[in-house]
XYZ file of C-alpha atoms in Angstrom:
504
model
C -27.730 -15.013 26.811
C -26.461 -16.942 23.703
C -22.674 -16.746 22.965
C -21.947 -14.356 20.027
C -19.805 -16.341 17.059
C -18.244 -15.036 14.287
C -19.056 -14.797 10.702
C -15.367 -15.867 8.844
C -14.804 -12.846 6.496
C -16.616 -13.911 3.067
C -13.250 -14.489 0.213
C -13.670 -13.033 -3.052
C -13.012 -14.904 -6.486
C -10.191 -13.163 -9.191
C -8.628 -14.048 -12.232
C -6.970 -17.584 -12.060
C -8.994 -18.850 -9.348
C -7.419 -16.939 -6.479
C -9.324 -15.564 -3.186
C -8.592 -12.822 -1.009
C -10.972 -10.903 1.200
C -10.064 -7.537 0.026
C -11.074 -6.889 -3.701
C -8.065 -4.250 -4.417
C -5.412 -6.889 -2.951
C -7.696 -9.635 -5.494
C -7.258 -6.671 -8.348
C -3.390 -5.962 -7.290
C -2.575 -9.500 -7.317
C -4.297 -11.703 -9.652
C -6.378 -9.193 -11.954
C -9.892 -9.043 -12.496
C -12.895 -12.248 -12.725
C -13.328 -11.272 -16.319
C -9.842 -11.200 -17.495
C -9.024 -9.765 -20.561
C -12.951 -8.950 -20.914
C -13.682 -6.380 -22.317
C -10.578 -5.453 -24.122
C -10.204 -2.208 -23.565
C -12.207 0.684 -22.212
C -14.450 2.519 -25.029
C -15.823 5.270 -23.350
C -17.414 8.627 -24.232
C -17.230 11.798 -22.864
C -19.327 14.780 -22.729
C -18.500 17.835 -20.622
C -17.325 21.431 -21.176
C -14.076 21.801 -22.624
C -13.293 22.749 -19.163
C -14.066 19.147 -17.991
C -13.163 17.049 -21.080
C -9.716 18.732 -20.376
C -9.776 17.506 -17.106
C -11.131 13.810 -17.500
C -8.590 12.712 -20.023
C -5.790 14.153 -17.378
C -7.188 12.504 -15.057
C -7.345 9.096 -17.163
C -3.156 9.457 -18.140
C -2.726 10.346 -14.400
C -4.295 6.464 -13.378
C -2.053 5.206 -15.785
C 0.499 5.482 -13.319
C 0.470 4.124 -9.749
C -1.269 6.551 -7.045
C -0.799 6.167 -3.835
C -0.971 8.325 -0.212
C 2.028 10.039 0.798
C 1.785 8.595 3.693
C 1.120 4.701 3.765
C -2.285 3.411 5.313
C -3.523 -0.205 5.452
C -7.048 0.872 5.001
C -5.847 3.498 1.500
C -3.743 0.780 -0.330
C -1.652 2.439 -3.378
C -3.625 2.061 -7.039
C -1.160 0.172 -9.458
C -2.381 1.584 -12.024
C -5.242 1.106 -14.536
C -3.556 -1.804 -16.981
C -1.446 -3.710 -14.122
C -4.927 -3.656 -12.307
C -7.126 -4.654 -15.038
C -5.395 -6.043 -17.010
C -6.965 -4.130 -20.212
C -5.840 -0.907 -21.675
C -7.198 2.824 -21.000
C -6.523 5.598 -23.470
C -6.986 8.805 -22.462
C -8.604 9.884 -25.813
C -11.907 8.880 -25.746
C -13.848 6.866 -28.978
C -16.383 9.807 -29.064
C -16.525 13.038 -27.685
C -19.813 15.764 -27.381
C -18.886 19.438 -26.056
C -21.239 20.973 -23.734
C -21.520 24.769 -24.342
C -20.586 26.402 -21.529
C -22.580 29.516 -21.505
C -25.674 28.003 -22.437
C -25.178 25.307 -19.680
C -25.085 28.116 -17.333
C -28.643 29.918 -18.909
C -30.022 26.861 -17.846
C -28.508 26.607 -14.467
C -29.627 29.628 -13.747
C -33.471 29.678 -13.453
C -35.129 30.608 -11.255
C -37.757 27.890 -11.597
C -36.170 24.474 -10.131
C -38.217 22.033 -12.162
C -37.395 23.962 -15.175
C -33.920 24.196 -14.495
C -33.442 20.415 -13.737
C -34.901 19.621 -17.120
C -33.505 21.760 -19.358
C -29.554 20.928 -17.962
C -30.546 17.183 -17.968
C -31.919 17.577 -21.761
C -28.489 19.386 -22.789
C -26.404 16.112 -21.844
C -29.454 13.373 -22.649
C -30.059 15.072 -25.985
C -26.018 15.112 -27.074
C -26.018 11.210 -26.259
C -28.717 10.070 -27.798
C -28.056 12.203 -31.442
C -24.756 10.129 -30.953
C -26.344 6.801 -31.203
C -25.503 7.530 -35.466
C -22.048 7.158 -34.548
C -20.237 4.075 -36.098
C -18.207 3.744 -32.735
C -20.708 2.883 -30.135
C -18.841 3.339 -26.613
C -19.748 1.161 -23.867
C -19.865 3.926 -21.274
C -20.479 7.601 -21.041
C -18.559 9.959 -18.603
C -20.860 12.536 -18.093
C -18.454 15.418 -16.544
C -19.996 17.722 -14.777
C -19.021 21.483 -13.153
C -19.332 21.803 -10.046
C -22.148 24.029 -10.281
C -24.698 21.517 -11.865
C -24.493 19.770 -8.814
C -24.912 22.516 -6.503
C -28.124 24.147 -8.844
C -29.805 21.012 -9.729
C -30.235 19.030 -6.576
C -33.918 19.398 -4.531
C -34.606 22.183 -2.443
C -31.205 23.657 -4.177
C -31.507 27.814 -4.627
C -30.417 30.146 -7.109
C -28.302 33.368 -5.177
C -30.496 36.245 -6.451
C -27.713 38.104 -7.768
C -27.200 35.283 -10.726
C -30.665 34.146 -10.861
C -32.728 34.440 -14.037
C -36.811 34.383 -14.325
C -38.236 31.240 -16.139
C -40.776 31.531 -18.384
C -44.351 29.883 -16.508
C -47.776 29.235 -18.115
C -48.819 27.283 -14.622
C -49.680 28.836 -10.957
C -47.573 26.003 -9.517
C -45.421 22.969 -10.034
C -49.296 20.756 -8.238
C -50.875 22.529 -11.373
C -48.839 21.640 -13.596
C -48.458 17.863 -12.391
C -52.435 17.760 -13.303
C -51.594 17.342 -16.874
C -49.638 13.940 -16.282
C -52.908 12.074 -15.692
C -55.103 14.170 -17.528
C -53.360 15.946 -20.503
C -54.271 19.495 -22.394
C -56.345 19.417 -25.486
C -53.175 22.341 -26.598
C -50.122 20.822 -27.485
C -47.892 23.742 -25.441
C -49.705 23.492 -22.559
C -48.797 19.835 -22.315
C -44.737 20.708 -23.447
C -44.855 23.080 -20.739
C -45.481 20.974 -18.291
C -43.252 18.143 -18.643
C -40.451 18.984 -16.676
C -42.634 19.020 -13.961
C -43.294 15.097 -14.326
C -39.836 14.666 -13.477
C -37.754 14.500 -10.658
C -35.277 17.487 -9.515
C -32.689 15.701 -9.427
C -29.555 15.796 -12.431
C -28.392 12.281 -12.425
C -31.351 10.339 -11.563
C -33.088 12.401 -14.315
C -30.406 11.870 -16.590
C -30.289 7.857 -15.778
C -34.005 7.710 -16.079
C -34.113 9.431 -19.475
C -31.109 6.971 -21.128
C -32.832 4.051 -19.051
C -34.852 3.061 -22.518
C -31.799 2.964 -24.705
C -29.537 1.029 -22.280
C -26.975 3.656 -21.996
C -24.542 3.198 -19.138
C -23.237 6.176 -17.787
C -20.572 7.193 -14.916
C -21.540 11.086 -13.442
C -18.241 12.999 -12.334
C -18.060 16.358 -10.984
C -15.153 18.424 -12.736
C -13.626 19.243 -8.692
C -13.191 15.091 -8.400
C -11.228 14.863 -11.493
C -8.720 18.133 -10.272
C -7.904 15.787 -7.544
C -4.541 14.791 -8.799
C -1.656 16.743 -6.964
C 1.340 15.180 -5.539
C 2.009 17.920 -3.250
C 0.599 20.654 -1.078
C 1.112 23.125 2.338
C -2.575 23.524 2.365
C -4.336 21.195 4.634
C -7.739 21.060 3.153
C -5.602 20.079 -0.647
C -3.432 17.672 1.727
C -6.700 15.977 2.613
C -7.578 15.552 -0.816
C -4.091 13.781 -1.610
C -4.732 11.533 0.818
C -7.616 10.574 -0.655
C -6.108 9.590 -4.330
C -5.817 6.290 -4.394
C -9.225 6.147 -3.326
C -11.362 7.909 -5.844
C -8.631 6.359 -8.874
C -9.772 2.475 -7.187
C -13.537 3.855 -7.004
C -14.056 5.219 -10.708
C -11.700 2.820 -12.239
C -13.280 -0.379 -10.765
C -16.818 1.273 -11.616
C -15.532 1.941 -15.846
C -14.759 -1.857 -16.084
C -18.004 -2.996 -14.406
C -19.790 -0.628 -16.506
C -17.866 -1.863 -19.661
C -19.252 -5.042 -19.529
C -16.208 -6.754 -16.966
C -17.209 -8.605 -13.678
C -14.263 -7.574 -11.004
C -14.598 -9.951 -8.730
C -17.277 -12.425 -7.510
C -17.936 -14.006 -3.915
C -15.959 -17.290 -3.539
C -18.025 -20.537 -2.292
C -21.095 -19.267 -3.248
C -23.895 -21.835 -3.620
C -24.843 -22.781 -6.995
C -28.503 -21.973 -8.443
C -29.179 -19.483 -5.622
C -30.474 -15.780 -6.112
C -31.049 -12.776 -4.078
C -33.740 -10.312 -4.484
C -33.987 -7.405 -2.429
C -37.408 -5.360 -2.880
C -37.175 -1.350 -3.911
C -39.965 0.722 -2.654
C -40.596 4.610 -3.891
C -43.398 7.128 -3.316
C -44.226 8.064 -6.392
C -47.132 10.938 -5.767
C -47.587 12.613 -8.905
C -51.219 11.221 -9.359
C -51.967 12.823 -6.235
C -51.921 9.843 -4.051
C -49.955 9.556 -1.277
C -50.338 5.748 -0.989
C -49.085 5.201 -4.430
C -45.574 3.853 -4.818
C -42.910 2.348 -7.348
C -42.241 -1.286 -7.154
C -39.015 -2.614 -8.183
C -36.252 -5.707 -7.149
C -32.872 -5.992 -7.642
C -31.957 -9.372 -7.920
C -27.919 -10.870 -7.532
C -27.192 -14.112 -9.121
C -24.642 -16.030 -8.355
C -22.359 -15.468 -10.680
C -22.245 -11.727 -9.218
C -24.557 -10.028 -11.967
C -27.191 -7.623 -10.850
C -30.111 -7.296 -12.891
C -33.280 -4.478 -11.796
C -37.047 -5.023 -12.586
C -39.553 -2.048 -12.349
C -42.883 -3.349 -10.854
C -46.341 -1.910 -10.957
C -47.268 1.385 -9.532
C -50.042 0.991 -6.605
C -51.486 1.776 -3.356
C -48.638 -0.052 -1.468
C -47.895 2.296 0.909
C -49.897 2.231 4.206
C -49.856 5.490 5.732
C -50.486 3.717 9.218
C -47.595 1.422 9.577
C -45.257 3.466 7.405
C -44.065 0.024 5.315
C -44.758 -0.915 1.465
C -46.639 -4.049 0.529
C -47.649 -5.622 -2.652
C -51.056 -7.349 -3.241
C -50.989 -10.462 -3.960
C -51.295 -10.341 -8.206
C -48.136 -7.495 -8.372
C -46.243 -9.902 -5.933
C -46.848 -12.380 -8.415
C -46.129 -10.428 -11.525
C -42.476 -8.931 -10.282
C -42.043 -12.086 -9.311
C -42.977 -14.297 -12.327
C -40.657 -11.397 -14.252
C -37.741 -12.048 -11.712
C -38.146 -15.876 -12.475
C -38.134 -15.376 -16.110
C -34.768 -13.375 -16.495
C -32.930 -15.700 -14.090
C -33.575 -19.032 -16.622
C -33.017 -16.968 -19.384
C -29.425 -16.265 -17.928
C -28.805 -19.684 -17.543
C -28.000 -22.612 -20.729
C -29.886 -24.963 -19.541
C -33.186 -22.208 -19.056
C -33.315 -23.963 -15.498
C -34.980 -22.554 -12.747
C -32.822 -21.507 -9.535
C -32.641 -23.978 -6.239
C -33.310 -21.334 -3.807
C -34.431 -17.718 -3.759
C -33.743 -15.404 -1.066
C -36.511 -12.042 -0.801
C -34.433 -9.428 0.971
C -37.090 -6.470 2.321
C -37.116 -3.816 5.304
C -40.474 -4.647 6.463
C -41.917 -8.158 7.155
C -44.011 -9.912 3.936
C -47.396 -9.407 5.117
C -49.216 -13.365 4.275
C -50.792 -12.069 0.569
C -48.066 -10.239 -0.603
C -46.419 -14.031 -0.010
C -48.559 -16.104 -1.566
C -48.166 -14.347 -4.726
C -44.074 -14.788 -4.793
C -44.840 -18.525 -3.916
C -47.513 -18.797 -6.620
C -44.794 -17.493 -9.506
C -41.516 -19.099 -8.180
C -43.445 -22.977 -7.626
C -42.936 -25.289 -5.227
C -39.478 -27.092 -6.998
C -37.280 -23.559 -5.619
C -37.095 -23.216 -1.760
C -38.381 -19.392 -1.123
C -37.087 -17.697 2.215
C -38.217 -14.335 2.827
C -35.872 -11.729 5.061
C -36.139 -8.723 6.819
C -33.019 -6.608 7.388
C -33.158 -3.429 9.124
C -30.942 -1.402 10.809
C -30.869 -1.734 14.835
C -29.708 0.286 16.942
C -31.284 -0.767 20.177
C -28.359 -3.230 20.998
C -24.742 -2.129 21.214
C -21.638 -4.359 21.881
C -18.364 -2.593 23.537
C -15.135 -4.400 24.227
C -12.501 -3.701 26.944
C -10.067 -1.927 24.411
C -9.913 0.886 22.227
C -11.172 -0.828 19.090
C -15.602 -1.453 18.626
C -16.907 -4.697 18.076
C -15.419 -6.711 15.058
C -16.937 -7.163 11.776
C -18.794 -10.164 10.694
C -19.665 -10.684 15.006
C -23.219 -11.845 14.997
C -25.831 -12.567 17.774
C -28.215 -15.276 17.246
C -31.518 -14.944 19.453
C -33.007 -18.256 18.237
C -33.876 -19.819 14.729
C -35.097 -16.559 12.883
C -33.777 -13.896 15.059
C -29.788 -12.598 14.681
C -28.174 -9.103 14.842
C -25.177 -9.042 12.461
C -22.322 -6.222 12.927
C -21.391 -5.721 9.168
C -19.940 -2.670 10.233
C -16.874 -2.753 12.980
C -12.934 -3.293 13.083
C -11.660 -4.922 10.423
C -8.342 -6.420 10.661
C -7.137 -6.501 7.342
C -7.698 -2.701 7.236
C -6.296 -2.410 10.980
C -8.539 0.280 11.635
C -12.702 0.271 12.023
C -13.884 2.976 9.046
C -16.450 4.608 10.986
C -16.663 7.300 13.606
C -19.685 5.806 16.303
C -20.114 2.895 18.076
C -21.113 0.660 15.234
C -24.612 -0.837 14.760
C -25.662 -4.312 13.844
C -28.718 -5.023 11.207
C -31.458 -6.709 12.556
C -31.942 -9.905 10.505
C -35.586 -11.898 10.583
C -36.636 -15.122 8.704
C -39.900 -13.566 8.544
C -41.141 -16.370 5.942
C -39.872 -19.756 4.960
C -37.410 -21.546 6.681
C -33.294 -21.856 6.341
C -30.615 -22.002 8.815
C -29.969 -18.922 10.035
C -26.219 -19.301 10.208
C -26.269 -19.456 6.143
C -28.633 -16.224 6.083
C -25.946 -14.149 7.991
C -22.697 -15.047 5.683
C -25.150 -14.525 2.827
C -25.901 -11.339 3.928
C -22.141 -10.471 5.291
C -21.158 -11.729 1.526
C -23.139 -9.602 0.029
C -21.834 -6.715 1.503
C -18.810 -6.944 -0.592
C -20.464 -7.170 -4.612
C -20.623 -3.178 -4.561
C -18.951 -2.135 -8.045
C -19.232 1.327 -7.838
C -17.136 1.244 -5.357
C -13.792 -0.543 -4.550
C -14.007 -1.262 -0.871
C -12.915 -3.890 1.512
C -17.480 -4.238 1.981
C -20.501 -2.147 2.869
C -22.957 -2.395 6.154
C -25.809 -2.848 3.912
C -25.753 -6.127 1.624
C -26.095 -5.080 -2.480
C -29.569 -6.877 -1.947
C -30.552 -3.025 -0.414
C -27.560 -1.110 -0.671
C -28.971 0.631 -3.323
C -32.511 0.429 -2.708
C -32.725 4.134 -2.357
C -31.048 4.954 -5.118
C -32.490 2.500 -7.661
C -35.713 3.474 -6.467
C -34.984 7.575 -7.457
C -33.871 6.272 -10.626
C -37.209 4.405 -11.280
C -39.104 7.902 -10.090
C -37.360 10.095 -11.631
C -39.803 10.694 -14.582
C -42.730 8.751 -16.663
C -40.894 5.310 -17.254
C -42.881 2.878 -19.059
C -42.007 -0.301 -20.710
C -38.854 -0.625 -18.645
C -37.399 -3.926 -19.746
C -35.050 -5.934 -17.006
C -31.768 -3.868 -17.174
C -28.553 -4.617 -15.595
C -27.834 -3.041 -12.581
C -25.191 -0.966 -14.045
C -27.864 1.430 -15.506
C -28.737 2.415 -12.593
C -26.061 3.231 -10.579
């Protein structure tokens, strides 16, 4: 058996040129990548009085330093919005839209999901869009939510029969309904009747989807989050909530910046001219095929921007196997796409050095001739497969699991790579089972495979909707699940490449 090494913790680039491996020490310290950028934070807010209330005492609260009554390595305090970010905060938002509360809840109460789903989503989408008139344009919307949106417009989620109320229907069922997306009514209300049953149940991936076209950023927060601001309390479910403060003030504060057009942070040492693209796969069934499926990539430059492609819709699901491939012309396509946006993000329009394909399932030999046939022969193409494992498990002598970054190399193209495990900077390993490594394969192309596992332990740390010391899953698929709900949600077409705060 090969000696296990370890992966040195990947730094992470702030204001002034300064590294640190833990982005709210970076923040604490030095201040954000993009200092000064953007100046301040114009954000709007819709929400029921209820929850506007709540949001702007929530923002005066973050003005202030939070932090846990008791001190913890892995919760360190918030400083506070400006000493962290170096920008200013108001509470009072540049534009504000008022939900009305009772007619939120005649909507929330259907009895017909899809129906429900739709009509809540179109109360918040249709307030955002009429405010596109505005002279003040913010550059992010907090979309407060009650509790109770959550709870009623998730999948599967039930009305209690006591509250419920009887939707008006014009179809048998939702599959009947569905029909009309590929083959539309010759009568215009048959065809309005049916549309919320082209879309997902799902509040904020509908929402997302429907703003997608106008490149409208928004940040979803349930009204219980924001009541999360007591200093003290003998109940132990609220004490539990204290503790978690500083948390949820680093989380949504790092996440308004990022969405407000300000990079955080950025990985340190990074190689020049290299880009990540990990793959997005979605079922997407509502032409009655259960091979067909959404295509998208997320691709990570190095500079630390994220930018999200939506691919054709095909057959790429094999029923057999369980795994998504592309043929060989839509491997081209999202490829040729992915290609295009990266020179135009560059001054010189130049074309990167090397291109990483992150996937969960090995590139079958067509599906890889079309990414070589769009990226060319001057960039060096590697294709990866990362998958969870957990068929191997490492325990040590003493209380604490494996380390973080410890990686296993079987030979050239084969590691296993424990993203998740004690970390020492936090003093404590933020899980609660025997961590498991990801299963890394250089299923195409060639690198060293020491420089594929601290790319992939790097980009475990680029998450900025969160403000964490790093993730198990590199950003590459982090949020392959959820980009991939977004692009499913409803009928998006014409999707241009959007940055990846859009979708998150």
């Amino acid at each position: 058996m090969r000696p296990l090494v370890k992966i040195h913790e990947p730094l992470l680039r702030f204001a002034y040129d300064q590294a640190v491996e833990d982005p709210r020490d970076g923040l604490t310290l030095f201040g954000p990548l993009d200092a000064g950028k953007p100046y301040g934070i114009r954000a709007g807010v819709i929400g029921t009085p209820a929850g506007i209330e709540k949001f702007t005492r929530w923002v005066d609260c973050v003005q202030r330093p939070t932090r846990t009554p008791e001190p913890e390595v892995s919760r360190p305090p918030f400083p506070g919005f400006e000493s962290a970010y170096r920008i200013p905060w108001t509470s009072a938002p540049v534009i504000t839209r008022t939900i009305d509360e009772e007619e939120l809840y005649r909507r929330l109460v259907l009895d017909d999901r899809h129906q429900r789903v739709f009509n809540t989503v179109g109360l918040y989408a249709e307030a955002i869009l009429a405010a596109r008139d505005e002279d003040v344009k913010p550059d992010v919307w907090f979309v407060i939510i009650p509790d109770a949106v959550k709870k009623y417009c998730r999948p599967h989620s039930v009305v209690e029969p006591e509250v419920r109320q009887q939707a008006r229907r014009l179809f048998s069922s939702p599959a009947q309904a569905k029909q009309f997306f590929s083959e539309p009514s010759l009568f215009a209300e048959q065809n309005v009747a049916a549309e919320p049953y082209f879309y997902k149940e799902h509040f904020r991936d509908q929402l997302k989807a429907k703003l997608l076209t106008h490149r409208i950023a928004t940040q979803v927060l349930q009204e219980g989050t924001l009541e999360n601001i007591a200093t003290s309390s003998d109940d132990p479910r609220e004490k539990n909530r204290i503790r978690r403060q500083s948390e949820i003030a680093w989380n949504i504060c790092t996440a308004a910046f990022y969405k407000s057009g300000g990079r955080p942070w950025k990985v340190a040492g990074i190689r020049e001219g290299v880009c990540y693209i990990g793959l997005v796969y979605k079922k997407d069934d509502r032409g009655g095929d259960n091979r067909s499926a959404c295509c998208g990539a997320q691709m990570f430059l190095d500079s630390g921007d994220g930018v999200v492609f939506k691919g054709a819709v095909g057959p790429w699901y094999n029923t057999e196997t369980k795994n998504f491939h592309l043929s060989r012309t839509a491997a081209r396509e999202l490829a040729a796409l992915a290609l295009k946006s990266y020179k135009e993000r560059q001054t010189d329009n130049r074309a990167p050095r090397e291109v990483f394909l992150h996937g969960q399932a090995a590139f079958d030999r067509e599906e890889w001739r079309g990414f070589e046939e769009a990226i060319g022969s001057e960039t060096t193409i590697v294709g990866v497969t990362i998958r969870d494992n957990a068929g191997l498990k490492l325990f040590r002598k003493t209380d604490n699991p494996v380390l973080r970054g410890i990686a296993y190399i079987r030979d050239d193209r084969n590691a296993f790579l424990w993203t998740r495990g004690w970390t020492p900077r936090l003093q404590t390993y933020p899980g609660r089972e025997t961590p498991n490594p990801l299963g890394i394969q250089i299923s195409q192309g060639t690198a060293p495979i020491e420089t594929v596992l601290n790319d992939i332990l790097a980009l475990t740390k680029l998450n900025y909707n969160t403000c964490i010391f790093g993730d198990g899953k590199p950003i590459t698929l982090k949020f392959a699940h959820a980009v991939g709900e977004v692009l499913t949600a409803g009928p998006l077409d014409g999707v241009p490449p959007l940055p990846f705060m859009y979708y998150i």
